[in-house]
Tab-separated table of C-alpha atoms and ligand atoms in Angstrom:
chain	number	residue	atom	x	y	z
Z	1	MET	CA	24.338	11.698	-17.375
Z	2	ALA	CA	24.417	7.918	-17.244
Z	3	GLU	CA	26.702	6.713	-20.039
Z	4	ASN	CA	25.661	3.097	-20.015
Z	5	ILE	CA	21.861	3.150	-20.062
Z	6	GLU	CA	20.684	1.702	-23.333
Z	7	LEU	CA	17.357	3.166	-24.406
Z	8	SER	CA	15.108	1.968	-27.198
Z	9	PRO	CA	15.237	4.308	-30.206
Z	10	LYS	CA	11.472	3.792	-30.784
Z	11	PRO	CA	8.932	6.548	-30.039
Z	12	ARG	CA	8.082	6.057	-26.393
Z	13	ILE	CA	4.971	5.916	-24.241
Z	14	LEU	CA	6.533	6.615	-20.860
Z	15	VAL	CA	4.696	5.218	-17.844
Z	16	VAL	CA	5.965	6.733	-14.579
Z	17	GLY	CA	5.334	4.185	-11.815
Z	18	GLY	CA	4.747	0.451	-12.137
Z	19	GLY	CA	2.126	0.011	-9.399
Z	20	TYR	CA	-1.542	-0.733	-9.963
Z	21	VAL	CA	-1.982	1.881	-12.670
Z	22	GLY	CA	1.412	1.464	-14.321
Z	23	LEU	CA	1.230	-2.342	-14.467
Z	24	TYR	CA	-2.249	-2.391	-16.028
Z	25	VAL	CA	-1.576	0.479	-18.441
Z	26	ALA	CA	1.596	-1.205	-19.705
Z	27	LYS	CA	-0.020	-4.651	-19.891
Z	28	ASN	CA	-2.977	-3.311	-21.880
Z	29	LEU	CA	-0.861	-1.166	-24.177
Z	30	GLU	CA	2.391	-2.982	-24.922
Z	31	ALA	CA	1.154	-5.163	-27.803
Z	32	ALA	CA	-0.618	-2.277	-29.617
Z	33	ALA	CA	2.427	-0.048	-29.139
Z	34	GLU	CA	4.695	-2.724	-30.600
Z	35	ALA	CA	2.356	-3.255	-33.561
Z	36	HIS	CA	2.580	0.477	-34.348
Z	37	GLY	CA	6.352	0.733	-33.976
Z	38	ASP	CA	6.225	2.381	-30.521
Z	39	ILE	CA	7.526	1.132	-27.189
Z	40	VAL	CA	6.014	1.279	-23.724
Z	41	THR	CA	8.582	2.150	-21.052
Z	42	VAL	CA	7.880	1.707	-17.340
Z	43	VAL	CA	10.063	3.641	-14.910
Z	44	ASP	CA	9.895	2.537	-11.279
Z	45	PRO	CA	12.525	2.306	-8.526
Z	46	LEU	CA	11.139	-1.159	-7.721
Z	47	PRO	CA	11.210	-4.177	-10.070
Z	48	TYR	CA	7.673	-5.130	-9.055
Z	49	MET	CA	4.147	-3.953	-8.420
Z	50	THR	CA	3.080	-4.251	-4.780
Z	51	TYR	CA	-0.422	-5.517	-4.045
Z	52	GLN	CA	-0.835	-3.124	-1.117
Z	53	PRO	CA	-4.148	-4.503	0.220
Z	54	PHE	CA	-2.147	-7.614	1.227
Z	55	LEU	CA	0.426	-5.703	3.311
Z	56	PRO	CA	-1.471	-6.190	6.611
Z	57	GLU	CA	-1.636	-9.946	5.908
Z	58	VAL	CA	2.078	-9.974	5.079
Z	59	ALA	CA	2.747	-8.147	8.372
Z	60	GLY	CA	0.514	-10.727	10.086
Z	61	GLY	CA	2.346	-13.664	8.498
Z	62	SER	CA	-0.579	-15.051	6.461
Z	63	ILE	CA	0.975	-14.275	3.078
Z	64	GLU	CA	4.564	-14.866	2.019
Z	65	PRO	CA	6.029	-11.397	1.207
Z	66	ARG	CA	7.177	-12.186	-2.363
Z	67	HIS	CA	3.727	-13.502	-3.227
Z	68	ALA	CA	2.198	-10.039	-2.748
Z	69	LEU	CA	4.434	-8.706	-5.525
Z	70	VAL	CA	4.078	-8.861	-9.314
Z	71	SER	CA	7.365	-8.884	-11.220
Z	72	HIS	CA	7.543	-6.334	-14.050
Z	73	ARG	CA	10.011	-8.376	-16.088
Z	74	GLN	CA	7.975	-11.557	-15.823
Z	75	HIS	CA	4.656	-9.996	-16.785
Z	76	LEU	CA	5.547	-7.090	-19.082
Z	77	LYS	CA	7.465	-8.947	-21.778
Z	78	LYS	CA	7.122	-6.298	-24.517
Z	79	THR	CA	7.773	-3.335	-22.249
Z	80	GLU	CA	11.061	-1.517	-21.753
Z	81	ILE	CA	11.714	-1.525	-18.017
Z	82	ILE	CA	13.925	1.040	-16.357
Z	83	GLN	CA	14.566	0.605	-12.671
Z	84	GLY	CA	14.928	4.181	-11.497
Z	85	SER	CA	13.116	7.132	-9.928
Z	86	LEU	CA	11.635	9.977	-11.863
Z	87	THR	CA	13.068	13.256	-10.577
Z	88	ALA	CA	11.582	15.768	-13.035
Z	89	VAL	CA	9.457	16.142	-16.168
Z	90	ASN	CA	9.862	18.899	-18.733
Z	91	HIS	CA	6.726	18.231	-20.716
Z	92	ALA	CA	7.305	21.277	-22.915
Z	93	ALA	CA	10.452	19.482	-24.151
Z	94	LYS	CA	8.855	15.982	-23.807
Z	95	THR	CA	11.710	14.827	-21.594
Z	96	ALA	CA	11.733	13.053	-18.249
Z	97	THR	CA	14.730	12.965	-15.929
Z	98	VAL	CA	15.230	9.683	-14.125
Z	99	ASP	CA	17.707	8.746	-11.413
Z	100	VAL	CA	19.165	5.334	-12.214
Z	101	ASP	CA	21.629	4.128	-9.586
Z	102	GLY	CA	22.576	7.703	-8.714
Z	103	GLU	CA	23.003	8.752	-12.318
Z	104	SER	CA	20.695	11.186	-14.070
Z	105	VAL	CA	19.212	9.920	-17.346
Z	106	GLU	CA	17.183	12.027	-19.791
Z	107	ILE	CA	14.388	9.999	-21.371
Z	108	PRO	CA	12.566	11.428	-24.372
Z	109	TYR	CA	8.944	10.430	-24.883
Z	110	ARG	CA	5.983	10.792	-27.178
Z	111	GLU	CA	3.239	10.330	-24.565
Z	112	ILE	CA	3.529	10.263	-20.802
Z	113	VAL	CA	1.372	8.506	-18.194
Z	114	MET	CA	1.815	9.774	-14.647
Z	115	ALA	CA	1.162	6.858	-12.260
Z	116	ALA	CA	3.598	7.435	-9.379
Z	117	GLY	CA	0.942	6.792	-6.710
Z	118	ALA	CA	0.962	8.137	-3.182
Z	119	VAL	CA	3.360	8.233	-0.244
Z	120	THR	CA	2.698	7.992	3.491
Z	121	ARG	CA	1.475	11.318	4.890
Z	122	THR	CA	2.960	12.264	8.250
Z	123	PHE	CA	2.917	15.302	10.528
Z	124	PRO	CA	5.820	16.987	12.296
Z	125	ILE	CA	5.534	14.902	15.472
Z	126	PRO	CA	8.783	14.820	17.486
Z	127	GLY	CA	10.411	11.392	17.338
Z	128	LEU	CA	8.021	9.944	14.739
Z	129	ALA	CA	10.575	9.798	11.923
Z	130	GLU	CA	13.089	8.026	14.198
Z	131	THR	CA	10.785	5.524	15.916
Z	132	GLY	CA	7.811	4.971	13.588
Z	133	ILE	CA	7.368	2.808	10.496
Z	134	GLY	CA	4.792	3.036	7.698
Z	135	LEU	CA	2.913	0.240	5.951
Z	136	LYS	CA	3.130	1.191	2.285
Z	137	SER	CA	5.835	-1.169	1.074
Z	138	ILE	CA	6.647	-4.864	1.312
Z	139	GLU	CA	9.877	-4.052	3.152
Z	140	GLU	CA	7.918	-2.280	5.880
Z	141	ALA	CA	5.445	-5.157	6.202
Z	142	VAL	CA	8.311	-7.675	6.519
Z	143	GLU	CA	10.021	-5.512	9.153
Z	144	VAL	CA	6.798	-5.152	11.179
Z	145	ARG	CA	6.227	-8.925	11.184
Z	146	ASN	CA	9.796	-9.727	12.189
Z	147	ARG	CA	9.879	-7.005	14.802
Z	148	VAL	CA	6.654	-8.100	16.517
Z	149	LEU	CA	7.698	-11.771	16.586
Z	150	SER	CA	11.234	-10.943	17.765
Z	151	LEU	CA	9.952	-8.605	20.487
Z	152	ILE	CA	7.635	-11.311	21.800
Z	153	GLU	CA	10.612	-13.647	22.075
Z	154	GLU	CA	12.880	-11.000	23.657
Z	155	GLY	CA	10.155	-9.657	25.949
Z	156	SER	CA	9.382	-13.131	27.211
Z	157	THR	CA	12.851	-13.434	28.795
Z	158	MET	CA	13.091	-9.899	30.178
Z	159	THR	CA	13.122	-9.533	33.946
Z	160	ASP	CA	12.723	-5.733	34.098
Z	161	PRO	CA	8.913	-5.181	34.115
Z	162	ALA	CA	9.143	-1.756	32.375
Z	163	ALA	CA	11.356	-3.084	29.568
Z	164	ARG	CA	9.085	-6.116	29.159
Z	165	GLU	CA	5.982	-3.920	28.979
Z	166	ARG	CA	7.616	-1.698	26.373
Z	167	ALA	CA	8.644	-4.672	24.222
Z	168	LEU	CA	5.176	-6.233	24.383
Z	169	THR	CA	3.191	-3.062	23.583
Z	170	PHE	CA	2.226	-2.734	19.908
Z	171	VAL	CA	0.781	0.515	18.575
Z	172	VAL	CA	-0.857	1.434	15.275
Z	173	VAL	CA	-1.820	5.038	14.502
Z	174	GLY	CA	-4.656	5.541	11.979
Z	175	GLY	CA	-8.138	4.043	12.031
Z	176	GLY	CA	-8.661	3.667	8.291
Z	177	PHE	CA	-8.803	0.273	6.557
Z	178	ALA	CA	-5.038	-0.181	6.589
Z	179	GLY	CA	-4.686	0.617	10.308
Z	180	ILE	CA	-7.577	-1.568	11.455
Z	181	GLU	CA	-6.483	-4.513	9.312
Z	182	THR	CA	-2.914	-4.114	10.552
Z	183	ILE	CA	-3.646	-3.996	14.299
Z	184	SER	CA	-6.017	-6.953	14.050
Z	185	GLU	CA	-3.644	-9.074	11.931
Z	186	LEU	CA	-0.810	-8.285	14.376
Z	187	GLU	CA	-2.987	-9.160	17.361
Z	188	ASP	CA	-3.971	-12.466	15.774
Z	189	MET	CA	-0.363	-13.320	14.949
Z	190	ALA	CA	1.019	-12.162	18.311
Z	191	ARG	CA	-1.547	-14.179	20.282
Z	192	ALA	CA	-0.661	-17.287	18.254
Z	193	ALA	CA	3.065	-16.682	18.900
Z	194	ALA	CA	2.456	-16.067	22.608
Z	195	ALA	CA	0.420	-19.290	22.860
Z	196	GLN	CA	3.581	-21.188	21.846
Z	197	ASN	CA	5.682	-19.415	24.477
Z	198	PRO	CA	5.180	-20.626	28.053
Z	199	ARG	CA	6.801	-17.455	29.464
Z	200	ILE	CA	4.067	-15.178	28.058
Z	201	SER	CA	0.458	-14.872	29.109
Z	202	ARG	CA	-2.389	-13.182	27.245
Z	203	GLU	CA	-2.348	-10.250	29.716
Z	204	ASP	CA	1.318	-9.497	28.931
Z	205	LEU	CA	0.502	-8.327	25.396
Z	206	ARG	CA	-0.880	-4.846	24.809
Z	207	PHE	CA	-2.334	-3.588	21.516
Z	208	VAL	CA	-3.295	0.064	21.003
Z	209	LEU	CA	-5.040	1.652	18.027
Z	210	VAL	CA	-4.932	5.463	17.993
Z	211	GLU	CA	-7.413	7.429	15.867
Z	212	ALA	CA	-7.774	11.234	15.897
Z	213	MET	CA	-11.409	11.220	14.720
Z	214	GLY	CA	-14.484	10.036	16.603
Z	215	ARG	CA	-14.954	6.997	14.345
Z	216	ILE	CA	-12.919	4.503	12.335
Z	217	MET	CA	-13.195	3.150	8.769
Z	218	PRO	CA	-15.069	5.856	6.842
Z	219	GLU	CA	-15.481	3.315	3.998
Z	220	VAL	CA	-18.180	1.348	5.894
Z	221	ALA	CA	-21.484	2.450	7.449
Z	222	ALA	CA	-21.430	4.020	10.946
Z	223	ASP	CA	-23.133	1.002	12.581
Z	224	GLN	CA	-20.562	-1.338	11.026
Z	225	ALA	CA	-17.700	0.883	12.205
Z	226	GLU	CA	-19.152	0.780	15.731
Z	227	TRP	CA	-19.373	-2.998	15.522
Z	228	VAL	CA	-15.707	-3.134	14.459
Z	229	VAL	CA	-14.704	-1.039	17.501
Z	230	SER	CA	-16.544	-3.362	19.894
Z	231	HIS	CA	-15.171	-6.408	18.051
Z	232	LEU	CA	-11.582	-5.142	18.412
Z	233	ARG	CA	-12.154	-4.281	22.075
Z	234	SER	CA	-13.537	-7.773	22.696
Z	235	ARG	CA	-10.175	-9.078	21.468
Z	236	GLY	CA	-8.338	-6.923	23.988
Z	237	ILE	CA	-7.280	-4.224	21.509
Z	238	GLU	CA	-7.489	-0.728	23.035
Z	239	VAL	CA	-9.219	1.499	20.472
Z	240	LEU	CA	-8.537	5.111	21.425
Z	241	LEU	CA	-10.857	7.417	19.444
Z	242	ASN	CA	-10.520	11.233	19.460
Z	243	THR	CA	-6.888	10.657	20.402
Z	244	SER	CA	-3.731	11.759	18.666
Z	245	LEU	CA	-0.002	11.122	18.939
Z	246	ALA	CA	1.804	14.271	20.130
Z	247	ASP	CA	5.332	12.981	20.761
Z	248	ALA	CA	7.190	9.741	20.095
Z	249	THR	CA	10.714	10.683	21.144
Z	250	GLY	CA	12.750	7.632	22.093
Z	251	GLY	CA	9.680	5.383	21.859
Z	252	ARG	CA	7.948	7.229	24.727
Z	253	LEU	CA	4.521	7.891	23.234
Z	254	GLN	CA	2.581	10.887	24.478
Z	255	LEU	CA	-1.065	10.826	23.449
Z	256	ILE	CA	-3.440	13.793	23.572
Z	257	ASN	CA	-7.233	14.067	23.492
Z	258	MET	CA	-8.777	15.605	20.382
Z	259	PRO	CA	-9.804	18.234	19.589
Z	260	ASP	CA	-8.824	20.050	22.801
Z	261	LYS	CA	-5.271	18.603	22.793
Z	262	THR	CA	-5.226	17.952	26.553
Z	263	PRO	CA	-2.833	15.219	27.734
Z	264	ALA	CA	-4.196	11.670	27.494
Z	265	GLN	CA	-1.849	8.806	28.335
Z	266	THR	CA	1.898	8.285	28.043
Z	267	PHE	CA	3.574	4.908	27.672
Z	268	GLU	CA	6.532	3.279	25.932
Z	269	SER	CA	6.606	1.019	22.913
Z	270	ASP	CA	9.152	-0.365	20.455
Z	271	THR	CA	6.506	-0.856	17.753
Z	272	LEU	CA	4.822	2.229	16.302
Z	273	VAL	CA	3.137	1.641	12.934
Z	274	TRP	CA	1.904	4.794	11.203
Z	275	THR	CA	-1.012	4.335	8.786
Z	276	ALA	CA	-2.674	7.735	9.202
Z	277	GLY	CA	-3.172	8.621	5.570
Z	278	VAL	CA	-1.449	9.094	2.242
Z	279	MET	CA	-0.742	12.005	-0.080
Z	280	ALA	CA	0.094	12.235	-3.774
Z	281	ASN	CA	3.711	11.507	-4.607
Z	282	PRO	CA	5.522	14.865	-4.138
Z	283	VAL	CA	7.638	14.227	-7.252
Z	284	VAL	CA	4.741	15.709	-9.263
Z	285	ARG	CA	5.903	19.122	-8.032
Z	286	GLN	CA	9.035	18.654	-10.141
Z	287	THR	CA	6.979	18.658	-13.335
Z	288	ASP	CA	5.324	21.337	-15.453
Z	289	PHE	CA	1.887	19.699	-15.035
Z	290	PRO	CA	-1.057	21.450	-13.323
Z	291	ILE	CA	-1.238	20.534	-9.617
Z	292	GLU	CA	-4.356	21.099	-7.492
Z	293	GLU	CA	-4.439	22.294	-3.859
Z	294	ARG	CA	-4.043	18.784	-2.394
Z	295	GLY	CA	-0.883	18.196	-4.409
Z	296	ARG	CA	-2.388	15.871	-7.036
Z	297	ILE	CA	-2.021	16.173	-10.803
Z	298	GLN	CA	-5.223	17.589	-12.266
Z	299	ALA	CA	-6.882	15.269	-14.735
Z	300	ASN	CA	-10.238	15.142	-16.497
Z	301	ALA	CA	-12.633	12.192	-16.656
Z	302	LYS	CA	-10.924	11.012	-19.863
Z	303	LEU	CA	-7.763	10.699	-17.732
Z	304	GLN	CA	-5.972	13.366	-19.726
Z	305	ILE	CA	-4.001	15.886	-17.700
Z	306	GLU	CA	-5.972	19.104	-17.799
Z	307	GLY	CA	-5.308	22.435	-16.090
Z	308	PRO	CA	-6.760	25.936	-16.162
Z	309	ASN	CA	-5.448	26.368	-19.725
Z	310	GLY	CA	-7.187	23.240	-20.991
Z	311	VAL	CA	-6.019	19.734	-21.890
Z	312	VAL	CA	-2.257	19.183	-21.818
Z	313	PRO	CA	-1.601	17.242	-25.036
Z	314	ASN	CA	0.089	13.813	-24.845
Z	315	ALA	CA	-0.130	13.654	-21.050
Z	316	TRP	CA	-2.252	11.298	-18.932
Z	317	ALA	CA	-2.677	10.508	-15.255
Z	318	ALA	CA	-4.590	8.055	-13.057
Z	319	GLY	CA	-4.608	6.509	-9.602
Z	320	ASP	CA	-3.496	7.981	-6.280
Z	321	VAL	CA	-1.224	10.577	-7.888
Z	322	SER	CA	-4.116	12.266	-9.693
Z	323	ALA	CA	-7.329	14.172	-9.014
Z	324	VAL	CA	-9.878	12.560	-11.366
Z	325	PRO	CA	-13.507	13.771	-11.207
Z	326	ASP	CA	-15.923	11.198	-9.776
Z	327	LEU	CA	-18.815	11.366	-12.239
Z	328	THR	CA	-21.046	9.252	-9.978
Z	329	GLY	CA	-21.305	12.258	-7.651
Z	330	GLY	CA	-19.491	10.354	-4.879
Z	331	GLY	CA	-15.896	10.805	-3.819
Z	332	VAL	CA	-14.373	13.499	-1.655
Z	333	GLY	CA	-14.614	17.047	-3.029
Z	334	GLY	CA	-16.060	15.564	-6.238
Z	335	MET	CA	-12.877	13.564	-6.919
Z	336	CYS	CA	-12.270	9.807	-6.933
Z	337	VAL	CA	-10.858	8.624	-3.597
Z	338	PRO	CA	-7.421	6.977	-3.681
Z	339	ASN	CA	-8.087	3.254	-3.793
Z	340	ALA	CA	-7.302	0.184	-5.828
Z	341	GLN	CA	-10.858	-0.094	-7.149
Z	342	HIS	CA	-10.400	3.173	-9.028
Z	343	ALA	CA	-6.723	2.645	-9.862
Z	344	VAL	CA	-7.311	-0.625	-11.741
Z	345	ARG	CA	-10.349	0.591	-13.656
Z	346	GLN	CA	-8.822	3.946	-14.499
Z	347	ALA	CA	-5.688	2.181	-15.754
Z	348	LYS	CA	-7.659	-0.045	-18.124
Z	349	LEU	CA	-9.637	2.913	-19.488
Z	350	LEU	CA	-6.525	5.035	-19.771
Z	351	ALA	CA	-4.886	2.364	-21.947
Z	352	LYS	CA	-7.999	2.250	-24.156
Z	353	ASN	CA	-8.151	6.030	-24.451
Z	354	LEU	CA	-4.478	6.224	-25.287
Z	355	LYS	CA	-4.949	3.620	-28.039
Z	356	ALA	CA	-7.950	5.555	-29.367
Z	357	SER	CA	-5.994	8.800	-29.326
Z	358	LEU	CA	-2.742	7.440	-30.813
Z	359	TYR	CA	-3.869	4.685	-33.145
Z	360	GLY	CA	-7.540	5.516	-33.809
Z	361	GLU	CA	-8.620	2.243	-32.158
Z	362	GLY	CA	-12.058	2.861	-30.593
Z	363	GLU	CA	-13.440	5.971	-28.963
Z	364	ILE	CA	-12.155	8.013	-26.053
Z	365	ALA	CA	-14.521	7.506	-23.110
Z	366	GLU	CA	-15.010	9.111	-19.701
Z	367	TYR	CA	-14.301	7.323	-16.433
Z	368	LYS	CA	-17.339	6.549	-14.327
Z	369	HIS	CA	-17.386	3.807	-11.710
Z	370	GLU	CA	-20.015	3.102	-9.090
Z	371	ASN	CA	-18.405	2.092	-5.797
Z	372	LEU	CA	-18.571	-1.694	-5.271
Z	373	GLY	CA	-18.282	-1.425	-1.485
Z	374	ALA	CA	-15.449	-2.438	0.784
Z	375	VAL	CA	-14.111	-5.625	2.361
Z	376	ALA	CA	-11.690	-5.910	5.273
Z	377	GLY	CA	-10.084	-8.869	7.036
Z	378	PHE	CA	-9.206	-8.799	10.736
Z	379	GLY	CA	-7.235	-12.013	11.052
Z	380	LEU	CA	-8.434	-15.574	10.469
Z	381	PHE	CA	-12.243	-15.898	10.061
Z	382	LYS	CA	-12.917	-12.289	11.116
Z	383	GLY	CA	-13.860	-9.319	8.970
Z	384	VAL	CA	-16.391	-6.753	7.874
Z	385	ALA	CA	-17.801	-6.003	4.423
Z	386	ARG	CA	-20.159	-3.598	2.717
Z	387	ILE	CA	-21.071	-4.880	-0.733
Z	388	ALA	CA	-23.077	-2.617	-3.041
Z	389	VAL	CA	-25.925	-4.577	-4.673
Z	390	PRO	CA	-27.383	-2.571	-7.579
Z	391	LYS	CA	-31.037	-1.589	-6.994
Z	392	TYR	CA	-31.069	-3.217	-3.521
Z	393	GLY	CA	-28.586	-1.027	-1.638
Z	394	ASP	CA	-25.781	-2.259	0.581
Z	395	LEU	CA	-25.301	-5.817	1.801
Z	396	LYS	CA	-23.595	-5.586	5.189
Z	397	LEU	CA	-21.596	-8.591	6.371
Z	398	ARG	CA	-19.506	-9.245	9.456
Z	399	GLY	CA	-17.553	-12.172	10.884
Z	400	PRO	CA	-16.594	-15.278	8.844
Z	401	LEU	CA	-18.813	-14.397	5.842
Z	402	ALA	CA	-17.199	-10.966	5.541
Z	403	TRP	CA	-13.774	-12.568	5.919
Z	404	LEU	CA	-14.618	-14.984	3.084
Z	405	ALA	CA	-15.806	-12.057	0.932
Z	406	HIS	CA	-12.497	-10.301	1.699
Z	407	ARG	CA	-10.415	-13.301	0.691
Z	408	GLY	CA	-12.607	-14.053	-2.336
Z	409	TYR	CA	-12.412	-10.476	-3.608
Z	410	HIS	CA	-8.686	-10.027	-3.120
Z	411	GLY	CA	-7.870	-13.518	-4.346
Z	412	MET	CA	-9.624	-12.597	-7.602
Z	413	ALA	CA	-8.257	-9.046	-7.732
Z	414	MET	CA	-4.607	-10.053	-7.317
Z	415	PRO	CA	-3.124	-9.530	-10.799
Z	416	MET	CA	-1.868	-12.530	-12.835
Z	417	PHE	CA	-2.906	-16.155	-12.404
Z	418	GLU	CA	0.443	-17.364	-11.064
Z	419	ARG	CA	0.315	-14.721	-8.296
Z	420	LYS	CA	-3.275	-15.627	-7.363
Z	421	TYR	CA	-2.162	-19.248	-7.167
Z	422	ARG	CA	0.750	-18.447	-4.836
Z	423	VAL	CA	-1.407	-16.325	-2.515
Z	424	VAL	CA	-4.213	-18.901	-2.348
Z	425	SER	CA	-1.584	-21.596	-1.647
Z	426	ASP	CA	-0.339	-19.506	1.302
Z	427	TRP	CA	-3.863	-19.288	2.649
Z	428	VAL	CA	-4.400	-23.031	2.268
Z	429	ALA	CA	-1.059	-23.795	3.969
Z	430	ALA	CA	-1.886	-21.418	6.851
Z	431	GLY	CA	-5.334	-23.019	7.114
Z	432	ILE	CA	-3.753	-26.459	7.516
Z	433	PHE	CA	-0.601	-25.673	9.506
Z	434	GLY	CA	-1.463	-22.309	11.096
Z	435	ARG	CA	0.359	-19.042	10.572
Z	436	ASP	CA	4.068	-19.178	9.931
Z	437	LEU	CA	5.470	-17.684	13.144
Z	438	THR	CA	9.191	-17.867	12.431
Z	439	PRO	CA	10.852	-14.449	12.631
Z	440	VAL	CA	13.746	-13.859	10.239
Z	441	ASP	CA	16.233	-11.865	12.268
Z	442	GLY	CA	19.429	-10.285	10.998
Z	443	LEU	CA	18.139	-9.098	7.618
Z	444	GLU	CA	19.924	-5.798	8.146
Z	445	SER	CA	23.292	-7.410	8.791
Z	446	PRO	CA	23.328	-10.585	6.688
Z	447	ARG	CA	27.147	-10.687	6.520
Z	448	ALA	CA	27.686	-10.543	10.280
Z	449	LEU	CA	28.068	-14.323	10.724
Z	450	PHE	CA	30.386	-14.668	7.761
Z	451	GLU	CA	32.502	-11.723	8.883
Z	452	ALA	CA	32.840	-13.234	12.338
Z	453	SER	CA	34.044	-16.534	10.814
Z	454	ALA	CA	36.305	-14.968	8.213
Z	455	LYS	CA	38.107	-12.523	10.518
Z	456	PRO	CA	41.607	-13.692	11.385
Z	457	LYS	CA	41.556	-15.453	14.750
Z	458	LYS	CA	44.041	-14.357	17.390
R	501	FAD	C1	-1.835	-1.023	3.583
R	501	FAD	C2	-2.727	-0.655	2.439
R	501	FAD	C3	-3.914	-1.341	2.249
R	501	FAD	C4	-4.771	-1.008	1.198
R	501	FAD	N1	-5.928	-1.703	1.041
R	501	FAD	C5	-6.761	-1.383	0.031
R	501	FAD	C6	-7.980	-2.115	-0.153
R	501	FAD	O1	-8.287	-3.020	0.621
R	501	FAD	N2	-8.781	-1.752	-1.195
R	501	FAD	C7	-8.450	-0.739	-2.054
R	501	FAD	O2	-9.231	-0.454	-2.994
R	501	FAD	N3	-7.311	-0.047	-1.917
R	501	FAD	C8	-6.460	-0.338	-0.900
R	501	FAD	N4	-5.287	0.364	-0.746
R	501	FAD	C9	-4.988	1.474	-1.676
R	501	FAD	C10	-4.389	0.989	-3.004
R	501	FAD	O3	-3.328	0.095	-2.768
R	501	FAD	C11	-3.913	2.206	-3.803
R	501	FAD	O4	-5.012	3.064	-3.991
R	501	FAD	C12	-3.344	1.779	-5.150
R	501	FAD	O5	-2.143	1.080	-4.957
R	501	FAD	C13	-3.072	3.001	-6.051
R	501	FAD	O6	-2.479	2.590	-7.233
R	501	FAD	P1	-1.406	3.548	-7.989
R	501	FAD	O7	-0.953	2.834	-9.199
R	501	FAD	O8	-1.971	4.908	-8.124
R	501	FAD	O9	-0.204	3.671	-6.951
R	501	FAD	P2	0.764	2.503	-6.439
R	501	FAD	O10	0.149	1.176	-6.568
R	501	FAD	O11	1.233	2.962	-5.109
R	501	FAD	O12	1.986	2.568	-7.468
R	501	FAD	C14	2.855	3.680	-7.550
R	501	FAD	C15	4.170	3.184	-8.135
R	501	FAD	O13	4.972	4.331	-8.410
R	501	FAD	C16	6.299	4.027	-8.048
R	501	FAD	N5	7.030	5.287	-7.814
R	501	FAD	C17	7.064	6.012	-6.684
R	501	FAD	N6	7.861	7.095	-6.871
R	501	FAD	C18	8.323	7.018	-8.130
R	501	FAD	C19	9.201	7.827	-8.896
R	501	FAD	N7	9.772	8.941	-8.404
R	501	FAD	N8	9.486	7.447	-10.167
R	501	FAD	C20	8.925	6.337	-10.689
R	501	FAD	N9	8.081	5.533	-9.998
R	501	FAD	C21	7.780	5.876	-8.737
R	501	FAD	C22	6.163	3.155	-6.812
R	501	FAD	O14	7.346	2.394	-6.581
R	501	FAD	C23	4.963	2.305	-7.169
R	501	FAD	O15	5.344	1.103	-7.809
R	501	FAD	C24	-4.415	0.046	0.297
R	501	FAD	C25	-3.198	0.736	0.481
R	501	FAD	C26	-2.366	0.393	1.543
R	501	FAD	C27	-1.063	1.142	1.729
């Protein structure tokens, strides 16, 4: 047990996870909780919420990494913040166990909100864990940007053709929104970096997008997805549909055709970004909450946790960690799909329902949200969008208009005015001066220079 963790003695509304759901639940609840003598506590291993839709633009150097983050301390002034990871919940005893700096802390609570999100879903592919990288955190996005820019610099001076080819081949696995945005942002950035380097020509760079299904981006209409494929190909990006990664040992990537699993191509790369799906945070299995077959916490449309034995009192869930019924009749398997559109709206309703349940303020309501469509950016002035217009159907956009819709939507959706301002400033600066193409090397060994200077000289 941690001896030196000071906890508020007030009855606690414990929010597990300070991402989209956690940030908005805490923000919308903290004042009411304080007024009633309670405290909202957010537990998260990170001191910030990550605006994940901006990760491809961070990887592509259009947004400064810190600007895609929302500080908990700065924006949750009345909330108790505990930087740690939930390891277990004993809801029967109303106690959560949290790992804080390697020490186990028991946190009692009155109500609990499960908002621990999703994690990258992988498959047991040899070599993937050692050579691949996800795109779910700001650290990963920063690493991808630095790696691509550094490899362009290193590759440009290499004399061995095989080593040069390996360094200048960039691969993304997964043809969903995240994968398509990532490969196109990287291509845009890499071409701009190569244009500044006289030792590199356009033909030296290779970009490969691998997708196991026969189409990409299920969030947009089939004709739009086809347009995206031809758009990416026109930019020199190889889009390999019905193709899967079978082996990545030592950076030697073996691809197979799907579904018959016959060998496709084999080549080498130092950059393998994995964006082929997410799954509910597995920590939910360390709780006594009902879990459905896909590993999510079962919830009802009021965002209360509910299992085969009925509603679990004093327990709530929303966002990617939960299976919430989609009352519009859409969704996959009748459940809301994991996206920010749902996460934000569920969080706001959850806070209202919790206030209604605890303090009698208002009525408990059910969650129902008609899909607003989808917007995606593919680098400067390029994008695709499907915007739902009530009564008129879908407005389909592509090119600069879609890109503007993407920036407009996400600029507005970024939480907190000061964060919006920082992100929009980045966009304006990049519009005037171009992308920032400076790689920051040596982040993993920041003391190396100092050590070299401080060591006694012979
Ligand atoms: C690259 C990328 C691009 C995306 N683009 C879009 C888009 O364009 N549009 C869209 O609608 N959606 C998009 N999404 C999806 C969207 O970001 C998620 O659906 C949304 O973040 C879900 O919110 P959440 O609060 O459930 O989870 P998250 O925002 O992931 O928050 C979960 C929080 O829980 C914390 N946590 C994890 N484990 C623990 C633990 N053990 N204890 C305590 N806390 C824990 C995490 O640190 C995190 O802060 C994108 C996602 C990615 C990865």
